[in-house]
PDB file of C-alpha atoms in Angstrom:
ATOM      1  CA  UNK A  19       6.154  96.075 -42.262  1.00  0.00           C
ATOM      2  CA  UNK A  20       7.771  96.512 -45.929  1.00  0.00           C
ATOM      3  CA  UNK A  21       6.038  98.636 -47.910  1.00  0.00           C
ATOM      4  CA  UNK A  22       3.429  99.616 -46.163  1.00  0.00           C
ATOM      5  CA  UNK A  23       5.236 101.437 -43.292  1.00  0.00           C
ATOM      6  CA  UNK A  24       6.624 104.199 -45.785  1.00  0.00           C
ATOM      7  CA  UNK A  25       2.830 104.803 -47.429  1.00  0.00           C
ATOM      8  CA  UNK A  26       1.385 104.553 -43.943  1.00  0.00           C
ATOM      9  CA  UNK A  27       3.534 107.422 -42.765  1.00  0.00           C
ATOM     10  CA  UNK A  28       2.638 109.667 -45.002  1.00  0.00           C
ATOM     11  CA  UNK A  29      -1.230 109.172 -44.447  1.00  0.00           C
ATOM     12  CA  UNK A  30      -0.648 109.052 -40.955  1.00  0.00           C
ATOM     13  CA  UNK A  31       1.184 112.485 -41.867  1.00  0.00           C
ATOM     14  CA  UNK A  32      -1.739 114.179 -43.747  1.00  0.00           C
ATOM     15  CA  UNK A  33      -0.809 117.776 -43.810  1.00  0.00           C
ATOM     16  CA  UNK A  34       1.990 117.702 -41.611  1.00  0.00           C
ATOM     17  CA  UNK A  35       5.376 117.770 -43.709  1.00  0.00           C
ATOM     18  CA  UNK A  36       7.542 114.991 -43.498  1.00  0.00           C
ATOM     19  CA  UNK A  37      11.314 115.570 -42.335  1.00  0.00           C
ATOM     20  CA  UNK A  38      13.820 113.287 -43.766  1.00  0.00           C
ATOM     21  CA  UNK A  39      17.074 113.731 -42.674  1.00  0.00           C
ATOM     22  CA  UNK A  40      20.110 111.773 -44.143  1.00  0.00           C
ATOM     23  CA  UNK A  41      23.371 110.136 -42.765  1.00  0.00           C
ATOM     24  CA  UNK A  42      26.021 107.899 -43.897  1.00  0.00           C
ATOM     25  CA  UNK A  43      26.458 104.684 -42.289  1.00  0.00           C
ATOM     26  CA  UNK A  44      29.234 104.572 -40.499  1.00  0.00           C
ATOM     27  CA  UNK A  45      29.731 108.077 -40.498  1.00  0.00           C
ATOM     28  CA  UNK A  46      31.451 109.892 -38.115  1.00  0.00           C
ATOM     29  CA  UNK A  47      31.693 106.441 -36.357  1.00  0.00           C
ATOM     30  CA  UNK A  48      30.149 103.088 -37.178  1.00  0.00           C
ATOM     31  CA  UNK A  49      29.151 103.104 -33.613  1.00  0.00           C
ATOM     32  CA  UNK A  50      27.498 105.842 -34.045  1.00  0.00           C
ATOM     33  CA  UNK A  51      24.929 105.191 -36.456  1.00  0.00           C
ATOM     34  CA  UNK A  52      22.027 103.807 -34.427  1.00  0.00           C
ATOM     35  CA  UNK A  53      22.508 106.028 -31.941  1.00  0.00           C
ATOM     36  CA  UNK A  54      22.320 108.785 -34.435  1.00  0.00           C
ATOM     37  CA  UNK A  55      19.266 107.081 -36.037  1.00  0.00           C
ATOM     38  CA  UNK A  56      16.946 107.047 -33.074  1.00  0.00           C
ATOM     39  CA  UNK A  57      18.062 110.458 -32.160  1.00  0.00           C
ATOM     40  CA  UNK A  58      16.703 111.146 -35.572  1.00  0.00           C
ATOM     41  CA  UNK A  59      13.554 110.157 -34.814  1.00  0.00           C
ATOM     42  CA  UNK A  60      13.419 111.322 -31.041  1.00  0.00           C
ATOM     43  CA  UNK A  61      13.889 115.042 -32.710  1.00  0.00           C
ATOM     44  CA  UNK A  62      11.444 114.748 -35.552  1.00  0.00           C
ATOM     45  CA  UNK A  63      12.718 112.420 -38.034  1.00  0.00           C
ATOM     46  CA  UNK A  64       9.465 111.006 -39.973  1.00  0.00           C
ATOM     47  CA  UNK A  65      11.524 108.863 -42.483  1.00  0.00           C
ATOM     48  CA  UNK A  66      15.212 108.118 -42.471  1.00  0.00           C
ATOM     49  CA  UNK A  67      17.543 108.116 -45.539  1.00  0.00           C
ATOM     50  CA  UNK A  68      20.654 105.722 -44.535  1.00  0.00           C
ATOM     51  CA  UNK A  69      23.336 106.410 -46.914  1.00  0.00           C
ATOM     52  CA  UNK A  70      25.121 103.254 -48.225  1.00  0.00           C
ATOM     53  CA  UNK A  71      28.829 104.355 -48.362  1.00  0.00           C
ATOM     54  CA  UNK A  72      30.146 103.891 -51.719  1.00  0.00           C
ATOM     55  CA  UNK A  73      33.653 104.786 -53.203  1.00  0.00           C
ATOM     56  CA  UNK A  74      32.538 106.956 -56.309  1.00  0.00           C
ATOM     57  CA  UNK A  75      29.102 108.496 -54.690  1.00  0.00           C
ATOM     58  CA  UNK A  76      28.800 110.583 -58.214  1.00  0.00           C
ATOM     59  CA  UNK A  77      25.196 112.527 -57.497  1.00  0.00           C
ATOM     60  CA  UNK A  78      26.738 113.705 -53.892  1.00  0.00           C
ATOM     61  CA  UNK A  79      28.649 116.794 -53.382  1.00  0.00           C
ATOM     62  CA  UNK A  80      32.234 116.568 -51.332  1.00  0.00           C
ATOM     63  CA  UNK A  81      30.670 116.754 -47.723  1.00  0.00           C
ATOM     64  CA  UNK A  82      29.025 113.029 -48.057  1.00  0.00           C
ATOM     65  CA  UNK A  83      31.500 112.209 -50.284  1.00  0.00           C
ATOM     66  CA  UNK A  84      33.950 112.279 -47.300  1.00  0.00           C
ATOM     67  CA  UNK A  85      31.564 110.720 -45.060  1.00  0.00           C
ATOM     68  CA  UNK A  86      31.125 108.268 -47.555  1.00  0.00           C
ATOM     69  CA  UNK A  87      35.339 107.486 -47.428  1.00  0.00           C
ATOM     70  CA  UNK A  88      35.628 107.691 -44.240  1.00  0.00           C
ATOM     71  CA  UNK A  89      32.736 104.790 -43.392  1.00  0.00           C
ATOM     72  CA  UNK A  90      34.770 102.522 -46.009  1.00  0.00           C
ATOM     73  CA  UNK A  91      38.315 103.135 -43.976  1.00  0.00           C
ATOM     74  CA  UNK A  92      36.163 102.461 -41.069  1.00  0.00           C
ATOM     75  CA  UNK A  93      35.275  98.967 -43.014  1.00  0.00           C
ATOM     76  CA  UNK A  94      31.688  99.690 -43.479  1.00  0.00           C
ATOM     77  CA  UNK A  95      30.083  98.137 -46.310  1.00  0.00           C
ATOM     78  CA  UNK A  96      26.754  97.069 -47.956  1.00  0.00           C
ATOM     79  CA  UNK A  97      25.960  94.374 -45.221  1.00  0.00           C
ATOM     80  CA  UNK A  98      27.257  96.218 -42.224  1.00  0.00           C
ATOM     81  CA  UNK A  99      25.050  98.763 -43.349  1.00  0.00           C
ATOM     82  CA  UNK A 100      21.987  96.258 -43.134  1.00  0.00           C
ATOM     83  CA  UNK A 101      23.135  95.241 -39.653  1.00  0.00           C
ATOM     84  CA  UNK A 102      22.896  98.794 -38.222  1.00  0.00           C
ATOM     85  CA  UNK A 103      19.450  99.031 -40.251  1.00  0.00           C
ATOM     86  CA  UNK A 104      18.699  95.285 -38.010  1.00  0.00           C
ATOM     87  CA  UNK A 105      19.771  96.374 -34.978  1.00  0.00           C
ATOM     88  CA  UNK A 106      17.734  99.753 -35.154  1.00  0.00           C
ATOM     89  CA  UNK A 107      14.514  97.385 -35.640  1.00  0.00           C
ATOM     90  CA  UNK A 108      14.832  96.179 -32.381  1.00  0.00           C
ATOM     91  CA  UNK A 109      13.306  99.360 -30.757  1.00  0.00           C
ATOM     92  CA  UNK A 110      11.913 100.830 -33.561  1.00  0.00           C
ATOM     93  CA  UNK A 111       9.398  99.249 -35.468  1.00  0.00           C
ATOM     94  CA  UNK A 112       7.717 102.210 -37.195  1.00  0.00           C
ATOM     95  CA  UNK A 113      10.408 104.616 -38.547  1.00  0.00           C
ATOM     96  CA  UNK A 114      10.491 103.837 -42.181  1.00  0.00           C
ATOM     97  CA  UNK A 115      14.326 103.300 -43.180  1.00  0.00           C
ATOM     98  CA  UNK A 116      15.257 103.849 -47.062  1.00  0.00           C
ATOM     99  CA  UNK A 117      18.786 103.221 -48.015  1.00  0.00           C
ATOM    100  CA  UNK A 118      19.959 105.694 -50.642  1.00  0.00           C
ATOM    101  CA  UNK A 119      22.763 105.078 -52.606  1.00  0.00           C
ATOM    102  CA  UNK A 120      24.168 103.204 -55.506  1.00  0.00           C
ATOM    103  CA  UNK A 121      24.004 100.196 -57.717  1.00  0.00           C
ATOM    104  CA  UNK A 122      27.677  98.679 -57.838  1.00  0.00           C
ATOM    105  CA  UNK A 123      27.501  97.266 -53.920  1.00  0.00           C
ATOM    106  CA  UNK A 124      24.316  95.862 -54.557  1.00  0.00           C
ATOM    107  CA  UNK A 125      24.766  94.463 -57.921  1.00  0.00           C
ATOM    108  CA  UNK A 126      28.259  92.874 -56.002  1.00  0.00           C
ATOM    109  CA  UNK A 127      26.048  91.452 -53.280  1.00  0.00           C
ATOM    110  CA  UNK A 128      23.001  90.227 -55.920  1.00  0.00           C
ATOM    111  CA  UNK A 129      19.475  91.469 -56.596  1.00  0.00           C
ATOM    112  CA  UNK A 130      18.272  88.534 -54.574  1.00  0.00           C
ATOM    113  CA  UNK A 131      20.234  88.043 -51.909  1.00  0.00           C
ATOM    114  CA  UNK A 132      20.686  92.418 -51.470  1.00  0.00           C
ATOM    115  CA  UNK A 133      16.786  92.708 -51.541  1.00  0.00           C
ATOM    116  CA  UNK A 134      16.098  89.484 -49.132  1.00  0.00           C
ATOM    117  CA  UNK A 135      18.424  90.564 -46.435  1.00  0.00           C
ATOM    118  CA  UNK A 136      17.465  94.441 -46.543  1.00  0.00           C
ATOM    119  CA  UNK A 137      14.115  93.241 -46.336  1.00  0.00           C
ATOM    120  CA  UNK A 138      14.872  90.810 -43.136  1.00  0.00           C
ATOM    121  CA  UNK A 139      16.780  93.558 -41.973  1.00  0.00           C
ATOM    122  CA  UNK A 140      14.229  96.037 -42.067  1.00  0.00           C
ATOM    123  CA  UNK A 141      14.565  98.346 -45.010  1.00  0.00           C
ATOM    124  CA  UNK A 142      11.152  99.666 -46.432  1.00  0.00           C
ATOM    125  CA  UNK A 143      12.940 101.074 -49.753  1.00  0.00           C
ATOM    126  CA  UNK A 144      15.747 101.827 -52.081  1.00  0.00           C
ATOM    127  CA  UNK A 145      16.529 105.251 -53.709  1.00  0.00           C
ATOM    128  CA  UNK A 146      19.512 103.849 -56.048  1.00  0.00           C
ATOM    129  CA  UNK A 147      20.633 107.045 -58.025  1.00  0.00           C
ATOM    130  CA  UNK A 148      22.215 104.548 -61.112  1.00  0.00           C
ATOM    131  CA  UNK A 149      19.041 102.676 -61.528  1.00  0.00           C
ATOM    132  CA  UNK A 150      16.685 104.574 -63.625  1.00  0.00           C
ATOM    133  CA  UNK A 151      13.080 103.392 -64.394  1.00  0.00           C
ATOM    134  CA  UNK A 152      14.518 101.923 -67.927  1.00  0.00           C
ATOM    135  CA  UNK A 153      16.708  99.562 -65.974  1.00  0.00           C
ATOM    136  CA  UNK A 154      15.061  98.542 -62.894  1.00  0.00           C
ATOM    137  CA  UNK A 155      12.446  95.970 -64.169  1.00  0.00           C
ATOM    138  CA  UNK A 156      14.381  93.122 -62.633  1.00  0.00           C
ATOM    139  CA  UNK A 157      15.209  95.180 -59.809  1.00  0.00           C
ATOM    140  CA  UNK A 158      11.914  95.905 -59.129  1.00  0.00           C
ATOM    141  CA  UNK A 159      10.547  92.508 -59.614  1.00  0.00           C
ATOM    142  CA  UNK A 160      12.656  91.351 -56.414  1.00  0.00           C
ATOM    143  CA  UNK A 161      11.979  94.490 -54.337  1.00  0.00           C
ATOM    144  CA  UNK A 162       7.976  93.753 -55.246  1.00  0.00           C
ATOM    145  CA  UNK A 163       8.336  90.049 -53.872  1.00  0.00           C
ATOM    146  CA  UNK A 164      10.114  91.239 -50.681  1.00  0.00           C
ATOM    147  CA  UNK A 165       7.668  93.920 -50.410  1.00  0.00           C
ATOM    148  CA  UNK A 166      10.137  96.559 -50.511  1.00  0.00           C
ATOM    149  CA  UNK A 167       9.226  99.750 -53.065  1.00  0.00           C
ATOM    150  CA  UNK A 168      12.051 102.014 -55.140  1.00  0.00           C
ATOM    151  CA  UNK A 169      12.110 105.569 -54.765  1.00  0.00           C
ATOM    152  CA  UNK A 170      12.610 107.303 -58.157  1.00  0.00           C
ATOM    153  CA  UNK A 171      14.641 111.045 -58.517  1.00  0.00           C
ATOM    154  CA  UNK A 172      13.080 113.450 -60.758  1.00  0.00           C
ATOM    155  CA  UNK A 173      15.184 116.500 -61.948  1.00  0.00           C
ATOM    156  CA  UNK A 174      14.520 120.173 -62.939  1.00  0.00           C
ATOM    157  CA  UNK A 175      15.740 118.983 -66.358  1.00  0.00           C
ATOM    158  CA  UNK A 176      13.564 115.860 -66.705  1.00  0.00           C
ATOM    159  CA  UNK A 177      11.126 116.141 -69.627  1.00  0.00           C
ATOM    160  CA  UNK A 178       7.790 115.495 -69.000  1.00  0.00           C
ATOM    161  CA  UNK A 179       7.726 112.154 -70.873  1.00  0.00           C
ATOM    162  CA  UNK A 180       9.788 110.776 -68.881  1.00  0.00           C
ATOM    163  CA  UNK A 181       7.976 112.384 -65.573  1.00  0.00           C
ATOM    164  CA  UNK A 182       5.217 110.446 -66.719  1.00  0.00           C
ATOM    165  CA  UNK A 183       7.575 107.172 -67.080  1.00  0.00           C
ATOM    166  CA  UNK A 184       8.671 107.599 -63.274  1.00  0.00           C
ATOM    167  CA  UNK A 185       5.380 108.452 -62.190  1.00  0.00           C
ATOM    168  CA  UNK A 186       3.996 105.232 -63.605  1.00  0.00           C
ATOM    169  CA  UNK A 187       6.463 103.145 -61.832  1.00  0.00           C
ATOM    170  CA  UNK A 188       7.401 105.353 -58.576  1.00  0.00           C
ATOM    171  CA  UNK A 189       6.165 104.009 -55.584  1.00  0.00           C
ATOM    172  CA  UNK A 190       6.076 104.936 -51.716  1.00  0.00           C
ATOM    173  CA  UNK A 191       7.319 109.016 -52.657  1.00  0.00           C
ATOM    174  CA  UNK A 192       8.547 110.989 -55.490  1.00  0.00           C
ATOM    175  CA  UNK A 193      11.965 112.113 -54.665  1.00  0.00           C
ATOM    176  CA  UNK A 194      12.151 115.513 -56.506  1.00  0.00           C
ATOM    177  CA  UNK A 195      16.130 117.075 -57.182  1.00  0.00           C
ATOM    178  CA  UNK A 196      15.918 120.456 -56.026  1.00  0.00           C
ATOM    179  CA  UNK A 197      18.525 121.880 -58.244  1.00  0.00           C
ATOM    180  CA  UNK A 198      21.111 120.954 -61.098  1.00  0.00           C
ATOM    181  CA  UNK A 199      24.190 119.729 -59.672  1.00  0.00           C
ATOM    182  CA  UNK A 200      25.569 117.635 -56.946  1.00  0.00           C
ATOM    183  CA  UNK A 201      23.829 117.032 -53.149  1.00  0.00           C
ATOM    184  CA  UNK A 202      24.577 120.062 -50.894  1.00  0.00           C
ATOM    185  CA  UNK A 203      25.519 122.914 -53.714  1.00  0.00           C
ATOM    186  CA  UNK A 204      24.136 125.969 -54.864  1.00  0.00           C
ATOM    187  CA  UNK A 205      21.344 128.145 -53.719  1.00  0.00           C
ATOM    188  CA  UNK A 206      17.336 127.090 -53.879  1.00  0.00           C
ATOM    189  CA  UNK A 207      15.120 128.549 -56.264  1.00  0.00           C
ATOM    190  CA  UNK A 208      12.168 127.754 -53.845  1.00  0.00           C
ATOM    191  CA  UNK A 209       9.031 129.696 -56.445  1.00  0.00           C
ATOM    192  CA  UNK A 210      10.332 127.218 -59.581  1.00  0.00           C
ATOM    193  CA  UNK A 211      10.781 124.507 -57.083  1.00  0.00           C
ATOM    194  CA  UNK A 212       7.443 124.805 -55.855  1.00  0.00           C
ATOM    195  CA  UNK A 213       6.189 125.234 -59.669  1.00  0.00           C
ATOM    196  CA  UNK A 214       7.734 121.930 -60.326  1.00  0.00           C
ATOM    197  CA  UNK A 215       6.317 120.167 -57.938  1.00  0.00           C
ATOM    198  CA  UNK A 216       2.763 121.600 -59.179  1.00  0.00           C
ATOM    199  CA  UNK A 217       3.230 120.124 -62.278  1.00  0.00           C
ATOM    200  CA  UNK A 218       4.606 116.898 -60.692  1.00  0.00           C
ATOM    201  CA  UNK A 219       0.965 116.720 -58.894  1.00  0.00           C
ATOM    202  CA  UNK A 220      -0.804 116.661 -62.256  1.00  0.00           C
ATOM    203  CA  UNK A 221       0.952 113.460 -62.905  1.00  0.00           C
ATOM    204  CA  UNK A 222       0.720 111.363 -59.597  1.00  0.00           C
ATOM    205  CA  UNK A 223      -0.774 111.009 -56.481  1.00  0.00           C
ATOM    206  CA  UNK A 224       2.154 110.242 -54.338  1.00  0.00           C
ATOM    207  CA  UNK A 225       3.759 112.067 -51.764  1.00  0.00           C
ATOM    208  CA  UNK A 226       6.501 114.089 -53.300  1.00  0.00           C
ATOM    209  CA  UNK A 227       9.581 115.124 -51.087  1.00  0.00           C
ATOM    210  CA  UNK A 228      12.430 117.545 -51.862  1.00  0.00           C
ATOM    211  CA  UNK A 229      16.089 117.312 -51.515  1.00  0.00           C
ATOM    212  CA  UNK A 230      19.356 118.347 -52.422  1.00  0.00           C
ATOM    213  CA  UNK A 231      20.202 121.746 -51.415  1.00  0.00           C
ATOM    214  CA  UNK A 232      17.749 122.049 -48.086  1.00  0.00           C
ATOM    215  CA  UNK A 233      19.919 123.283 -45.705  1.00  0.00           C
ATOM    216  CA  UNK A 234      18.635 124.371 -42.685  1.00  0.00           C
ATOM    217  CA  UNK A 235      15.021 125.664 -41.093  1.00  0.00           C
ATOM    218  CA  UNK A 236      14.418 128.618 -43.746  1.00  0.00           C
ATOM    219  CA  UNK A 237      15.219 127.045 -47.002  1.00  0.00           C
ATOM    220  CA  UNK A 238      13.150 123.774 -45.792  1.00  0.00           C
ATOM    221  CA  UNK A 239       9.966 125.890 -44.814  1.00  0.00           C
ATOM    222  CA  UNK A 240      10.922 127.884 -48.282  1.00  0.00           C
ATOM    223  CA  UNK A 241      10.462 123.964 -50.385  1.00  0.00           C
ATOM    224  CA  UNK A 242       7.717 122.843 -47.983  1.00  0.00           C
ATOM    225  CA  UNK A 243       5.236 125.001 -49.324  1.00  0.00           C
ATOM    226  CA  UNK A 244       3.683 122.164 -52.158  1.00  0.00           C
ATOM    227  CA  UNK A 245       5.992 119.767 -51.253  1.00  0.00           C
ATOM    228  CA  UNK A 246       5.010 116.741 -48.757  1.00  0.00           C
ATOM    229  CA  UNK A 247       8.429 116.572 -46.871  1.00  0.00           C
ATOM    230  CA  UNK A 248      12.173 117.517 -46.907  1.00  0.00           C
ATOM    231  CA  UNK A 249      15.152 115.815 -47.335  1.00  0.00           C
ATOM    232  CA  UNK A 250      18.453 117.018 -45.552  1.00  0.00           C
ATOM    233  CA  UNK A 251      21.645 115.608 -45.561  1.00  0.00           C
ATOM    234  CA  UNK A 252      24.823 117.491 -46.428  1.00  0.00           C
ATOM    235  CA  UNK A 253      23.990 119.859 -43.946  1.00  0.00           C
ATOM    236  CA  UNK A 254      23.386 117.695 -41.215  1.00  0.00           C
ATOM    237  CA  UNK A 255      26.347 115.672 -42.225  1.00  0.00           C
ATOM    238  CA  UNK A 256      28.741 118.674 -42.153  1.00  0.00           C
ATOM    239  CA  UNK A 257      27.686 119.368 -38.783  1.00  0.00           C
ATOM    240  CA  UNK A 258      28.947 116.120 -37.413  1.00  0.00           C
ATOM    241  CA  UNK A 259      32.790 116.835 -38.736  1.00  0.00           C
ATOM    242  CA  UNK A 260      35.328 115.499 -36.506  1.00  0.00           C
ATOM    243  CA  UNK A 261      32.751 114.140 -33.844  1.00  0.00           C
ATOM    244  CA  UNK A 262      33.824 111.108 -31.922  1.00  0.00           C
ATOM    245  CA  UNK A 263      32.470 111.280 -28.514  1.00  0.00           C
ATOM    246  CA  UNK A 264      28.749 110.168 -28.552  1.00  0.00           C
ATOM    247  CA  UNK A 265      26.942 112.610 -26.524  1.00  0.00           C
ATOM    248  CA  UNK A 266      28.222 115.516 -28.400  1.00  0.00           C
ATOM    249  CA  UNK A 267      27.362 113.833 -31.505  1.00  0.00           C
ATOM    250  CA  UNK A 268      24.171 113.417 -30.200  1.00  0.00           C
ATOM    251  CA  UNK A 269      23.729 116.571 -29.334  1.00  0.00           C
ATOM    252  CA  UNK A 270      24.879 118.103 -32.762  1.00  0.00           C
ATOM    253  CA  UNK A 271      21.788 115.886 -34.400  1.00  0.00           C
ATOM    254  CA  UNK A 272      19.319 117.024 -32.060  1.00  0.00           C
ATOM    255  CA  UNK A 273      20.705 120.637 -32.289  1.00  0.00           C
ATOM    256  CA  UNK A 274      20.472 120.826 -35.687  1.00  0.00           C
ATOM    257  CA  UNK A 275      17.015 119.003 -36.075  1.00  0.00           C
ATOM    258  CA  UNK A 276      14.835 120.789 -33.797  1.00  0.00           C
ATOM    259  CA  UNK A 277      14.609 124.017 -35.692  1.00  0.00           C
ATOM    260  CA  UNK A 278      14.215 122.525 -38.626  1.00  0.00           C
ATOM    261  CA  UNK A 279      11.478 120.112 -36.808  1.00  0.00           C
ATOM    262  CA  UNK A 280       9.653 123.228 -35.129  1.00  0.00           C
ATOM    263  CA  UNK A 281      10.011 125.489 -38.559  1.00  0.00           C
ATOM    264  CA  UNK A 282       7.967 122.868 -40.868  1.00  0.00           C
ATOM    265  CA  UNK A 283       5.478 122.564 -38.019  1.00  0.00           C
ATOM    266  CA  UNK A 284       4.656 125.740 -37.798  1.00  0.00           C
ATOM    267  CA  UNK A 285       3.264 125.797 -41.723  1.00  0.00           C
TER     268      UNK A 285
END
């Protein structure tokens, strides 16, 4: 599978825009998780971004910053997280799975041994927010002989030398910040998102997807317009607040991705 799967996707994808929604692992319920991840993908999920709880999750606004807590008091960590990622592979083979989140678990766990067992698990990719293209030649050295790729952020305020840095080493998507600030805060700017992403497609030919601040059906359609695919989280996470019994929880995901799924479709 590795990296293939992600790429794969997106050609299989063409035209269509990809919808990557975003949990937590562990979040509202460890037991949850896989559950929630193929109910993900039975509403529309093309890609799913699996959250690796961490205790100082500094690029993520308060709403996955709680689901982030509350999956450690649960006792999730790094390699629980890879055994949810395992046992979703049993039944799903072709849902690309890229854990987001940051380096201190995995530099606690080691390059190596992180990147072996994600791969074993499953995982296609990494989007670590602390690792920046300056840093991640070792990094990526281990994900390349596991055939798993890094996903790279770019931001509004990244200058275009360093676009071109990222662009050089990105692989499987460009992950493109939608807005200054923290995941899930202020209100989209969709016309200079979508001029960003123009100029971002001078510079490579990879898919580029959107995230932080996409919300709900309107403001995804709004991104969607030169962008290859979405990325929702803090939305979706907010919606699961205080869920425990699984149907309803399962119910809240589908719920919330079926506009969202239908919306992007219709473009």
């Amino acid at each position: 599978m590795g990296m293939t799967l992600l790429s794969d996707t997106f050609k299989r994808l063409h035209a269509k825009k990809a919808l990557i929604p975003f949990i937590t692992a562990g979040y509202p319920t460890p037991q949850l998780t896989v559950p929630m991840m193929h109910c993900l993908v039975e509403n529309g999920a093309d890609v799913i971004e699996l959250g690796m709880p961490f205790s100082d999750p500094m690029a993520d606004g308060p709403v996955i910053q709680k689901a982030s807590e509350a999956a450690i008091k649960q006792g999730v960590d790094l390699r629980k997280t890879l055994t949810m990622v395992a046992e979703f592979r049993e039944t799903n083979e072709h849902t690309p799975v890229v854990l987001m989140g940051y380096l201190n678990p995995v530099e606690s766990m080691g390059y190596e041994v992180f990147i072996k067992d994600a791969a074993k698990a499953g995982v296609n990719a990494v989007l670590l927010v602390d690792s920046p293209p300056e840093e991640s030649a070792e990094l990526q050295n281990q994900l390349r002989k596991h055939h798993l790729q890094q996903i790279f952020l770019v931001a509004p305020t990244t200058s275009h030398a360093r676009q071109q840095l990222i662009c050089q080493q990105a692989a499987g998507f460009i992950y493109y910040v939608a807005l200054k600030g923290v995941t899930g805060s202020a209100d989209l700017n969709p016309e200079t998102v979508n001029s960003h992403i123009q100029q971002l497609k001078q510079l490579s030919e990879l898919p580029i997807v959107v995230g932080f601040g996409v919300k709900d059906a309107s403001s995804a359609v709004a991104v969607a317009a030169e962008a290859d695919g979405v990325v929702i989280g803090s939305a979706l996470i907010k919606t699961l607040e205080g869920s425990q019994d699984a149907q309803e929880t399962l119910q809240k995901v589908a719920d919330f991705m079926c506009p969202i799924r239908n919306a992007l479709d219709s473009l």
